[in-house]
Amino acid sequence: MTATPAARPVQAVPPMKLSGLEPVLIGEGSLFVNIGERTNVTGSKAFARLILNGQFEEALAVARQQVENGAQVIDVNMDEAMLDSKAAMVRFLHLIASEPEIARVPIMIDSSKWEVIEAGLKCIQGKGIVNSISMKEGVEQFKHQAKLVRRYGAAAVVMAFDEKGQADTYERKVEICERAYRMLVDEIGFPPEDIIFDPNIFAIATGIEEHDNYAVDFINATRWIKQNLPGAKVSGGVSNVSFSFRGNDPVREAIHTVFLYHAIKAGMDMGIVNAGMVGVYDDLEPVLRERVEDVVLNRRPDAGERLIEVAETAKGAAKDDSAKLAWRAKPVNERLSHALVHGINDFITEDTEEVYRAILAKGGRPLHVIEGPLMDGMNVVGDLFGQGKMFLPQVVKSARVMKQAVAHLLPYIEEEKRLLIDAGGEAKAKGKIIIATVKGDVHDIGKNIVTVVLQCNNFEVVNMGVMVPCQDILARAKVEGADIIGLSGLITPSLEEMQYVAGEMQRDDYFRIKKIPLLIGGATTSRVHTAVKISPHYEGPVVYVPDASRSVSVCSDLLSDDKATAYIAELNADYVRVREQHANKKATPLVTLAQARANKTPIAWAGYNAPKPKFTGRRMFKNYDLGEIAQCIDWAPFFQTWDLAGPYPAILTDEIVGESARRVFSDGQSMLMRLIKGRWLTAQGVIGLYPANTVNDDDIEIYTDESRTEVLMTWRGLRMQSVRPVVDGVMRPNRCLSDFIAPKGSGVADHIGLFAVTTGIGTEKKEKQFLDDHDDYSAIMLKALADRLAESFAERMHQRVRKEFWGYAPEETLGNDELIAEKYRGIRPAPGYPACPDHTVKAEMFRVLQCTDIGMALTESLAMTPAASVSGFYLSHPEATYFNVGKIGDDQLKDWAERNQLDTQQAQRSLASLL
């Protein structure tokens, strides 16, 4: 071996800072960063097809889905032989810039052509990542590109690749990475925190002697980089290391486990690995672990042959069901911990009883069972979840096992209650948290998941349910002596209710003086909204919690004697920055309402033959066949419920979450079959088809009959007012949904549809049964399936409307994938969504459809009950499309208020998110 380069003193380096419209920090303590790869013409056939067909606006949906699925960065690649890659990159990035929900995340500009990368860098907002640069084309080219990356203010992936080729040995990895680092940092002033090294992971145990040290070389190079190149990040594709054993998952899993055990200790920051093929290092079978470690660490020349000797045995053991029960031979304390970590409840009652009897014989108490093996197991669960090696469905299963064990112990605990008063040594929770969905809102899946995750980490949680008034939340918090209050909400009106709760906490000395922390979460909430709109109402800490996985660290820091002060100070400083940035942020450029109306969607109504429905009026559907509905399910959002990010069905083979996704998908399909067979839920719906015409540009009059003399209801539309981009010389229109209904006086007798469907009837009863059995996993699964069925019911009814009831597409023969991709004619916009952000129209819609007849109603905040419900409109015009209304001006606010006969304050409250 050649001499190791001399170590340099380590200096403090700030975290990597990236941004779209919102900042992302990556530094010490950061978890893996999810990069959405589907906006890549080489990696997604669907995306490539849209781009090649010139359907750039439609391709934005792919980017939007990536962000919605949890991507913290999106990778954009336009390297396709049939494309003008540079023009395509510029056009797509310009479109992204006009979509705030996409533009909020950083962009990774991915191309093998520097001119494409540079063109992209000129377009993006904030600070992105260049993928990639290296010295393979020479030092001068590398420096030139790095200087430009720095000038454009981006971070860079630096491949361990130079003029001689890809780095394969420790010496070459260190040499290339140090050489690149010194050029970047010392010569051109490139920020060290913006460098991501990929030192290359190669396959080991290939039978070729030169490959034997590849893993050791990567691990040692990682350690050297972290010690000597301050701020640099290290990444790699972990699955490469086990490639020689493809087809033998148990051995591959063992190799990944051992490799990561050593690589992470050496300082590896990130990597691509199937978490389902990573085990617990200490749980590996001792002989297999020893032989794998010999291979990974290259401890003996015959390591590969010795691993092959046991490889088939390991593979056979994995296939042998009896091997799955080998853990039953372990001591009972270990069996209890194993059951918790792996979510196995088959033996939990008998094992809990056995541990209790053993503890009782030694003079112990039932609480010692909780304090000992149960909490040992849950601590492992918490650690694995925090490390990204365990995913939400597994955590919820672990919680189910824990609850069933505690339920078995409860009679013993009650029996000894009088002794516990004086006995001491009781297992003390980390803190007590009150959590509730705010008044007017009925959605609680996310809140229930957060409850389970916190309970798994030894917090005591009081879940108050849905539609909980402010005074009830605060009163319960006082009675319980809560350390933290958590609020959840899905619909936009919930944001205002959260502000109200914060204000009431400020007015109450109990909360203001104690500064009880307030947590904010839910689909409509955000860090910016929390900082700007909620936090100013309350002196205590107000913390935005984006997902279940963050809740544990947030609560732990808030209740920590050592960390709380610094955490709250950092939080407040961050909110000050957010408020300043918000105040100084350039407003979305708007045109006047008159200009927007003049630029409406151009539709040639002359000669248009509007299809006439087969009937006019209202039709109900009671006890609809759940089996028929289930055939239209879109499974993609099902995985989002469980915090598993990725498009379906690709998520089932994803490197990171594939194993967990397959398991929860199997559980979901199994419950779906039982749900349908047992008729756990009742599906009911109503549709209405009526004559309609647009009046006064933005409103749609809906008439009782074909005479069009009596107005049944008027839908007051909202129009895009943002300055629209010019694409291929044509300005995009300022759309309003009224554009797709023929204007009154045009001579076109147009129509519109209304619908409301629910699959939530019966959910509460069945959910209670599961919760009574301490089975949160099944309770959450039931609600997730009810939501999927409601959406598929809406899909199925829309299909029948197109083919039968309205009948404008009788020959339609689309498969489910095509239905999900909305390949059909027409749209069904729903109140509260981007094209129709106004919730208030639901009140009139429910009156016209007489929704009480099918068991549906609205809360005072206009949330639908049951929660698994969908409502909206049907528009049939072939050019009808979805869009995002976005921000509106004061002139449209005033105009809309007058059209709805509302005062300004009422209108502002209804359209708060658009102002």
PDB file of N, CA and C in Angstrom, residues 704-786:
ATOM      1  N   THR A 704     -83.033  24.151 -13.139  1.00  0.00           N
ATOM      2  CA  THR A 704     -83.861  23.005 -12.712  1.00  0.00           C
ATOM      3  C   THR A 704     -84.259  22.117 -13.885  1.00  0.00           C
ATOM      4  N   ASP A 705     -84.462  22.729 -15.086  1.00  0.00           N
ATOM      5  CA  ASP A 705     -84.898  21.931 -16.235  1.00  0.00           C
ATOM      6  C   ASP A 705     -84.448  22.599 -17.525  1.00  0.00           C
ATOM      7  N   GLU A 706     -84.813  22.002 -18.638  1.00  0.00           N
ATOM      8  CA  GLU A 706     -84.338  22.474 -19.938  1.00  0.00           C
ATOM      9  C   GLU A 706     -84.898  23.828 -20.346  1.00  0.00           C
ATOM     10  N   SER A 707     -85.920  24.316 -19.644  1.00  0.00           N
ATOM     11  CA  SER A 707     -86.432  25.657 -19.971  1.00  0.00           C
ATOM     12  C   SER A 707     -85.422  26.723 -19.573  1.00  0.00           C
ATOM     13  N   ARG A 708     -84.530  26.386 -18.637  1.00  0.00           N
ATOM     14  CA  ARG A 708     -83.459  27.277 -18.176  1.00  0.00           C
ATOM     15  C   ARG A 708     -83.997  28.599 -17.641  1.00  0.00           C
ATOM     16  N   THR A 709     -85.160  28.529 -17.028  1.00  0.00           N
ATOM     17  CA  THR A 709     -85.762  29.749 -16.474  1.00  0.00           C
ATOM     18  C   THR A 709     -85.581  29.832 -14.961  1.00  0.00           C
ATOM     19  N   GLU A 710     -85.476  28.679 -14.292  1.00  0.00           N
ATOM     20  CA  GLU A 710     -85.350  28.684 -12.832  1.00  0.00           C
ATOM     21  C   GLU A 710     -83.942  28.218 -12.437  1.00  0.00           C
ATOM     22  N   VAL A 711     -83.249  29.089 -11.705  1.00  0.00           N
ATOM     23  CA  VAL A 711     -81.873  28.770 -11.290  1.00  0.00           C
ATOM     24  C   VAL A 711     -81.911  27.905 -10.034  1.00  0.00           C
ATOM     25  N   LEU A 712     -81.339  26.718 -10.126  1.00  0.00           N
ATOM     26  CA  LEU A 712     -81.264  25.784  -8.995  1.00  0.00           C
ATOM     27  C   LEU A 712     -80.167  26.205  -8.017  1.00  0.00           C
ATOM     28  N   MET A 713     -78.998  26.577  -8.556  1.00  0.00           N
ATOM     29  CA  MET A 713     -77.907  27.123  -7.753  1.00  0.00           C
ATOM     30  C   MET A 713     -76.929  27.813  -8.692  1.00  0.00           C
ATOM     31  N   THR A 714     -76.104  28.693  -8.143  1.00  0.00           N
ATOM     32  CA  THR A 714     -75.065  29.349  -8.937  1.00  0.00           C
ATOM     33  C   THR A 714     -73.706  29.059  -8.301  1.00  0.00           C
ATOM     34  N   TRP A 715     -72.804  28.579  -9.125  1.00  0.00           N
ATOM     35  CA  TRP A 715     -71.443  28.260  -8.667  1.00  0.00           C
ATOM     36  C   TRP A 715     -70.549  29.437  -9.024  1.00  0.00           C
ATOM     37  N   ARG A 716     -70.095  30.158  -8.006  1.00  0.00           N
ATOM     38  CA  ARG A 716     -69.280  31.359  -8.206  1.00  0.00           C
ATOM     39  C   ARG A 716     -67.810  30.958  -8.344  1.00  0.00           C
ATOM     40  N   GLY A 717     -67.281  31.064  -9.542  1.00  0.00           N
ATOM     41  CA  GLY A 717     -65.929  30.577  -9.808  1.00  0.00           C
ATOM     42  C   GLY A 717     -64.835  31.553  -9.422  1.00  0.00           C
ATOM     43  N   LEU A 718     -63.620  31.036  -9.368  1.00  0.00           N
ATOM     44  CA  LEU A 718     -62.416  31.825  -9.109  1.00  0.00           C
ATOM     45  C   LEU A 718     -61.473  31.656 -10.292  1.00  0.00           C
ATOM     46  N   ARG A 719     -60.835  32.748 -10.690  1.00  0.00           N
ATOM     47  CA  ARG A 719     -60.003  32.738 -11.892  1.00  0.00           C
ATOM     48  C   ARG A 719     -58.532  32.962 -11.556  1.00  0.00           C
ATOM     49  N   MET A 720     -57.655  32.277 -12.269  1.00  0.00           N
ATOM     50  CA  MET A 720     -56.216  32.503 -12.114  1.00  0.00           C
ATOM     51  C   MET A 720     -55.913  33.969 -12.426  1.00  0.00           C
ATOM     52  N   GLN A 721     -55.112  34.606 -11.553  1.00  0.00           N
ATOM     53  CA  GLN A 721     -54.729  35.995 -11.820  1.00  0.00           C
ATOM     54  C   GLN A 721     -53.230  36.181 -11.978  1.00  0.00           C
ATOM     55  N   SER A 722     -52.456  35.098 -11.847  1.00  0.00           N
ATOM     56  CA  SER A 722     -51.002  35.232 -11.978  1.00  0.00           C
ATOM     57  C   SER A 722     -50.646  35.538 -13.426  1.00  0.00           C
ATOM     58  N   VAL A 723     -49.524  36.238 -13.598  1.00  0.00           N
ATOM     59  CA  VAL A 723     -49.019  36.510 -14.948  1.00  0.00           C
ATOM     60  C   VAL A 723     -48.659  35.173 -15.576  1.00  0.00           C
ATOM     61  N   ARG A 724     -49.242  34.867 -16.703  1.00  0.00           N
ATOM     62  CA  ARG A 724     -49.063  33.552 -17.310  1.00  0.00           C
ATOM     63  C   ARG A 724     -47.859  33.526 -18.240  1.00  0.00           C
ATOM     64  N   PRO A 725     -47.142  32.390 -18.287  1.00  0.00           N
ATOM     65  CA  PRO A 725     -45.968  32.301 -19.161  1.00  0.00           C
ATOM     66  C   PRO A 725     -46.360  32.212 -20.627  1.00  0.00           C
ATOM     67  N   VAL A 726     -45.425  32.628 -21.483  1.00  0.00           N
ATOM     68  CA  VAL A 726     -45.604  32.485 -22.925  1.00  0.00           C
ATOM     69  C   VAL A 726     -44.837  31.242 -23.351  1.00  0.00           C
ATOM     70  N   VAL A 727     -45.520  30.262 -23.901  1.00  0.00           N
ATOM     71  CA  VAL A 727     -44.913  29.004 -24.334  1.00  0.00           C
ATOM     72  C   VAL A 727     -45.117  28.854 -25.833  1.00  0.00           C
ATOM     73  N   ASP A 728     -44.011  28.712 -26.555  1.00  0.00           N
ATOM     74  CA  ASP A 728     -44.062  28.598 -28.025  1.00  0.00           C
ATOM     75  C   ASP A 728     -44.817  29.770 -28.643  1.00  0.00           C
ATOM     76  N   GLY A 729     -44.595  30.967 -28.070  1.00  0.00           N
ATOM     77  CA  GLY A 729     -45.181  32.174 -28.628  1.00  0.00           C
ATOM     78  C   GLY A 729     -46.628  32.427 -28.259  1.00  0.00           C
ATOM     79  N   VAL A 730     -47.186  31.546 -27.427  1.00  0.00           N
ATOM     80  CA  VAL A 730     -48.595  31.693 -27.057  1.00  0.00           C
ATOM     81  C   VAL A 730     -48.703  31.856 -25.545  1.00  0.00           C
ATOM     82  N   MET A 731     -49.438  32.876 -25.087  1.00  0.00           N
ATOM     83  CA  MET A 731     -49.622  33.069 -23.649  1.00  0.00           C
ATOM     84  C   MET A 731     -50.619  32.055 -23.119  1.00  0.00           C
ATOM     85  N   ARG A 732     -50.235  31.393 -22.022  1.00  0.00           N
ATOM     86  CA  ARG A 732     -51.146  30.459 -21.383  1.00  0.00           C
ATOM     87  C   ARG A 732     -52.329  31.226 -20.798  1.00  0.00           C
ATOM     88  N   PRO A 733     -53.525  30.633 -20.826  1.00  0.00           N
ATOM     89  CA  PRO A 733     -54.711  31.380 -20.384  1.00  0.00           C
ATOM     90  C   PRO A 733     -54.804  31.507 -18.863  1.00  0.00           C
ATOM     91  N   ASN A 734     -55.522  32.513 -18.410  1.00  0.00           N
ATOM     92  CA  ASN A 734     -55.912  32.657 -17.001  1.00  0.00           C
ATOM     93  C   ASN A 734     -57.243  31.928 -16.848  1.00  0.00           C
ATOM     94  N   ARG A 735     -57.158  30.677 -16.447  1.00  0.00           N
ATOM     95  CA  ARG A 735     -58.330  29.804 -16.499  1.00  0.00           C
ATOM     96  C   ARG A 735     -59.282  30.016 -15.322  1.00  0.00           C
ATOM     97  N   CYS A 736     -60.542  29.673 -15.573  1.00  0.00           N
ATOM     98  CA  CYS A 736     -61.563  29.534 -14.549  1.00  0.00           C
ATOM     99  C   CYS A 736     -62.414  28.349 -15.007  1.00  0.00           C
ATOM    100  N   LEU A 737     -62.939  27.555 -14.085  1.00  0.00           N
ATOM    101  CA  LEU A 737     -63.731  26.387 -14.489  1.00  0.00           C
ATOM    102  C   LEU A 737     -64.953  26.779 -15.319  1.00  0.00           C
ATOM    103  N   SER A 738     -65.416  28.000 -15.146  1.00  0.00           N
ATOM    104  CA  SER A 738     -66.560  28.468 -15.943  1.00  0.00           C
ATOM    105  C   SER A 738     -66.222  28.550 -17.429  1.00  0.00           C
ATOM    106  N   ASP A 739     -64.919  28.602 -17.758  1.00  0.00           N
ATOM    107  CA  ASP A 739     -64.507  28.663 -19.166  1.00  0.00           C
ATOM    108  C   ASP A 739     -64.979  27.436 -19.939  1.00  0.00           C
ATOM    109  N   PHE A 740     -65.200  26.316 -19.219  1.00  0.00           N
ATOM    110  CA  PHE A 740     -65.499  25.053 -19.888  1.00  0.00           C
ATOM    111  C   PHE A 740     -67.002  24.768 -19.991  1.00  0.00           C
ATOM    112  N   ILE A 741     -67.820  25.731 -19.581  1.00  0.00           N
ATOM    113  CA  ILE A 741     -69.277  25.640 -19.745  1.00  0.00           C
ATOM    114  C   ILE A 741     -69.700  26.753 -20.711  1.00  0.00           C
ATOM    115  N   ALA A 742     -70.539  26.431 -21.674  1.00  0.00           N
ATOM    116  CA  ALA A 742     -70.927  27.403 -22.709  1.00  0.00           C
ATOM    117  C   ALA A 742     -71.590  28.635 -22.100  1.00  0.00           C
ATOM    118  N   PRO A 743     -71.221  29.819 -22.570  1.00  0.00           N
ATOM    119  CA  PRO A 743     -71.826  31.054 -22.042  1.00  0.00           C
ATOM    120  C   PRO A 743     -73.317  31.150 -22.387  1.00  0.00           C
ATOM    121  N   LYS A 744     -74.041  31.771 -21.490  1.00  0.00           N
ATOM    122  CA  LYS A 744     -75.462  32.028 -21.738  1.00  0.00           C
ATOM    123  C   LYS A 744     -75.569  32.965 -22.935  1.00  0.00           C
ATOM    124  N   GLY A 745     -76.456  32.680 -23.840  1.00  0.00           N
ATOM    125  CA  GLY A 745     -76.605  33.510 -25.039  1.00  0.00           C
ATOM    126  C   GLY A 745     -75.762  33.040 -26.202  1.00  0.00           C
ATOM    127  N   SER A 746     -74.947  31.976 -25.984  1.00  0.00           N
ATOM    128  CA  SER A 746     -74.099  31.464 -27.074  1.00  0.00           C
ATOM    129  C   SER A 746     -74.878  30.549 -28.003  1.00  0.00           C
ATOM    130  N   GLY A 747     -76.090  30.183 -27.561  1.00  0.00           N
ATOM    131  CA  GLY A 747     -76.873  29.255 -28.369  1.00  0.00           C
ATOM    132  C   GLY A 747     -76.535  27.799 -28.089  1.00  0.00           C
ATOM    133  N   VAL A 748     -75.613  27.551 -27.154  1.00  0.00           N
ATOM    134  CA  VAL A 748     -75.217  26.179 -26.819  1.00  0.00           C
ATOM    135  C   VAL A 748     -75.920  25.772 -25.524  1.00  0.00           C
ATOM    136  N   ALA A 749     -76.718  24.713 -25.582  1.00  0.00           N
ATOM    137  CA  ALA A 749     -77.450  24.229 -24.410  1.00  0.00           C
ATOM    138  C   ALA A 749     -76.558  23.254 -23.638  1.00  0.00           C
ATOM    139  N   ASP A 750     -75.705  23.792 -22.791  1.00  0.00           N
ATOM    140  CA  ASP A 750     -74.723  22.981 -22.068  1.00  0.00           C
ATOM    141  C   ASP A 750     -75.328  22.389 -20.798  1.00  0.00           C
ATOM    142  N   HIS A 751     -74.573  21.447 -20.174  1.00  0.00           N
ATOM    143  CA  HIS A 751     -75.008  20.798 -18.939  1.00  0.00           C
ATOM    144  C   HIS A 751     -73.831  20.643 -17.988  1.00  0.00           C
ATOM    145  N   ILE A 752     -74.162  20.310 -16.748  1.00  0.00           N
ATOM    146  CA  ILE A 752     -73.137  20.081 -15.725  1.00  0.00           C
ATOM    147  C   ILE A 752     -73.616  18.960 -14.813  1.00  0.00           C
ATOM    148  N   GLY A 753     -72.676  18.313 -14.142  1.00  0.00           N
ATOM    149  CA  GLY A 753     -73.028  17.267 -13.183  1.00  0.00           C
ATOM    150  C   GLY A 753     -72.528  17.607 -11.794  1.00  0.00           C
ATOM    151  N   LEU A 754     -73.219  17.095 -10.771  1.00  0.00           N
ATOM    152  CA  LEU A 754     -72.799  17.215  -9.376  1.00  0.00           C
ATOM    153  C   LEU A 754     -72.804  15.808  -8.785  1.00  0.00           C
ATOM    154  N   PHE A 755     -71.939  15.544  -7.810  1.00  0.00           N
ATOM    155  CA  PHE A 755     -71.950  14.219  -7.197  1.00  0.00           C
ATOM    156  C   PHE A 755     -71.451  14.299  -5.757  1.00  0.00           C
ATOM    157  N   ALA A 756     -71.864  13.312  -4.970  1.00  0.00           N
ATOM    158  CA  ALA A 756     -71.344  13.115  -3.620  1.00  0.00           C
ATOM    159  C   ALA A 756     -71.406  11.619  -3.340  1.00  0.00           C
ATOM    160  N   VAL A 757     -70.289  11.054  -2.877  1.00  0.00           N
ATOM    161  CA  VAL A 757     -70.239   9.623  -2.580  1.00  0.00           C
ATOM    162  C   VAL A 757     -69.526   9.406  -1.254  1.00  0.00           C
ATOM    163  N   THR A 758     -69.887   8.336  -0.565  1.00  0.00           N
ATOM    164  CA  THR A 758     -69.207   7.993   0.680  1.00  0.00           C
ATOM    165  C   THR A 758     -69.061   6.484   0.800  1.00  0.00           C
ATOM    166  N   THR A 759     -67.959   6.055   1.367  1.00  0.00           N
ATOM    167  CA  THR A 759     -67.768   4.650   1.745  1.00  0.00           C
ATOM    168  C   THR A 759     -67.414   4.577   3.231  1.00  0.00           C
ATOM    169  N   GLY A 760     -67.762   5.633   3.962  1.00  0.00           N
ATOM    170  CA  GLY A 760     -67.371   5.711   5.370  1.00  0.00           C
ATOM    171  C   GLY A 760     -68.414   5.256   6.358  1.00  0.00           C
ATOM    172  N   ILE A 761     -69.607   4.894   5.883  1.00  0.00           N
ATOM    173  CA  ILE A 761     -70.663   4.465   6.797  1.00  0.00           C
ATOM    174  C   ILE A 761     -70.302   3.087   7.367  1.00  0.00           C
ATOM    175  N   GLY A 762     -70.185   3.007   8.665  1.00  0.00           N
ATOM    176  CA  GLY A 762     -69.778   1.769   9.315  1.00  0.00           C
ATOM    177  C   GLY A 762     -68.343   1.784   9.798  1.00  0.00           C
ATOM    178  N   THR A 763     -67.562   2.788   9.390  1.00  0.00           N
ATOM    179  CA  THR A 763     -66.142   2.847   9.763  1.00  0.00           C
ATOM    180  C   THR A 763     -65.960   2.958  11.269  1.00  0.00           C
ATOM    181  N   GLU A 764     -66.730   3.855  11.893  1.00  0.00           N
ATOM    182  CA  GLU A 764     -66.532   4.104  13.321  1.00  0.00           C
ATOM    183  C   GLU A 764     -66.782   2.852  14.154  1.00  0.00           C
ATOM    184  N   LYS A 765     -67.823   2.106  13.803  1.00  0.00           N
ATOM    185  CA  LYS A 765     -68.152   0.889  14.560  1.00  0.00           C
ATOM    186  C   LYS A 765     -67.027  -0.134  14.451  1.00  0.00           C
ATOM    187  N   LYS A 766     -66.543  -0.352  13.233  1.00  0.00           N
ATOM    188  CA  LYS A 766     -65.487  -1.354  13.038  1.00  0.00           C
ATOM    189  C   LYS A 766     -64.168  -0.878  13.645  1.00  0.00           C
ATOM    190  N   GLU A 767     -63.891   0.410  13.510  1.00  0.00           N
ATOM    191  CA  GLU A 767     -62.662   0.959  14.095  1.00  0.00           C
ATOM    192  C   GLU A 767     -62.654   0.749  15.609  1.00  0.00           C
ATOM    193  N   LYS A 768     -63.796   0.962  16.237  1.00  0.00           N
ATOM    194  CA  LYS A 768     -63.886   0.782  17.688  1.00  0.00           C
ATOM    195  C   LYS A 768     -63.570  -0.665  18.080  1.00  0.00           C
ATOM    196  N   GLN A 769     -64.035  -1.612  17.271  1.00  0.00           N
ATOM    197  CA  GLN A 769     -63.739  -3.015  17.556  1.00  0.00           C
ATOM    198  C   GLN A 769     -62.232  -3.270  17.548  1.00  0.00           C
ATOM    199  N   PHE A 770     -61.558  -2.698  16.558  1.00  0.00           N
ATOM    200  CA  PHE A 770     -60.108  -2.876  16.483  1.00  0.00           C
ATOM    201  C   PHE A 770     -59.410  -2.223  17.671  1.00  0.00           C
ATOM    202  N   LEU A 771     -59.825  -0.995  17.994  1.00  0.00           N
ATOM    203  CA  LEU A 771     -59.185  -0.290  19.101  1.00  0.00           C
ATOM    204  C   LEU A 771     -59.449  -0.987  20.435  1.00  0.00           C
ATOM    205  N   ASP A 772     -60.640  -1.551  20.577  1.00  0.00           N
ATOM    206  CA  ASP A 772     -60.928  -2.310  21.794  1.00  0.00           C
ATOM    207  C   ASP A 772     -60.024  -3.537  21.921  1.00  0.00           C
ATOM    208  N   ASP A 773     -59.551  -4.032  20.768  1.00  0.00           N
ATOM    209  CA  ASP A 773     -58.616  -5.158  20.757  1.00  0.00           C
ATOM    210  C   ASP A 773     -57.162  -4.690  20.756  1.00  0.00           C
ATOM    211  N   HIS A 774     -56.967  -3.376  20.996  1.00  0.00           N
ATOM    212  CA  HIS A 774     -55.619  -2.780  21.043  1.00  0.00           C
ATOM    213  C   HIS A 774     -54.888  -2.962  19.717  1.00  0.00           C
ATOM    214  N   ASP A 775     -55.626  -2.856  18.619  1.00  0.00           N
ATOM    215  CA  ASP A 775     -55.066  -3.089  17.290  1.00  0.00           C
ATOM    216  C   ASP A 775     -55.115  -1.803  16.468  1.00  0.00           C
ATOM    217  N   ASP A 776     -54.215  -0.867  16.774  1.00  0.00           N
ATOM    218  CA  ASP A 776     -54.156   0.402  16.029  1.00  0.00           C
ATOM    219  C   ASP A 776     -53.848   0.167  14.559  1.00  0.00           C
ATOM    220  N   TYR A 777     -53.013  -0.827  14.288  1.00  0.00           N
ATOM    221  CA  TYR A 777     -52.615  -1.102  12.903  1.00  0.00           C
ATOM    222  C   TYR A 777     -53.847  -1.370  12.036  1.00  0.00           C
ATOM    223  N   SER A 778     -54.723  -2.243  12.497  1.00  0.00           N
ATOM    224  CA  SER A 778     -55.924  -2.557  11.717  1.00  0.00           C
ATOM    225  C   SER A 778     -56.882  -1.374  11.663  1.00  0.00           C
ATOM    226  N   ALA A 779     -56.952  -0.573  12.743  1.00  0.00           N
ATOM    227  CA  ALA A 779     -57.827   0.599  12.752  1.00  0.00           C
ATOM    228  C   ALA A 779     -57.381   1.609  11.703  1.00  0.00           C
ATOM    229  N   ILE A 780     -56.064   1.846  11.638  1.00  0.00           N
ATOM    230  CA  ILE A 780     -55.532   2.791  10.646  1.00  0.00           C
ATOM    231  C   ILE A 780     -55.690   2.215   9.243  1.00  0.00           C
ATOM    232  N   MET A 781     -55.442   0.921   9.094  1.00  0.00           N
ATOM    233  CA  MET A 781     -55.597   0.267   7.793  1.00  0.00           C
ATOM    234  C   MET A 781     -57.040   0.399   7.292  1.00  0.00           C
ATOM    235  N   LEU A 782     -58.007   0.199   8.188  1.00  0.00           N
ATOM    236  CA  LEU A 782     -59.412   0.305   7.808  1.00  0.00           C
ATOM    237  C   LEU A 782     -59.720   1.697   7.252  1.00  0.00           C
ATOM    238  N   LYS A 783     -59.263   2.738   7.948  1.00  0.00           N
ATOM    239  CA  LYS A 783     -59.543   4.102   7.487  1.00  0.00           C
ATOM    240  C   LYS A 783     -58.828   4.408   6.170  1.00  0.00           C
ATOM    241  N   ALA A 784     -57.610   3.891   6.021  1.00  0.00           N
ATOM    242  CA  ALA A 784     -56.885   4.093   4.768  1.00  0.00           C
ATOM    243  C   ALA A 784     -57.628   3.443   3.612  1.00  0.00           C
ATOM    244  N   LEU A 785     -58.173   2.247   3.835  1.00  0.00           N
ATOM    245  CA  LEU A 785     -58.933   1.561   2.781  1.00  0.00           C
ATOM    246  C   LEU A 785     -60.262   2.262   2.509  1.00  0.00           C
ATOM    247  N   ALA A 786     -60.913   2.772   3.557  1.00  0.00           N
ATOM    248  CA  ALA A 786     -62.168   3.510   3.355  1.00  0.00           C
ATOM    249  C   ALA A 786     -61.931   4.733   2.476  1.00  0.00           C
TER     250      ALA A 786
END
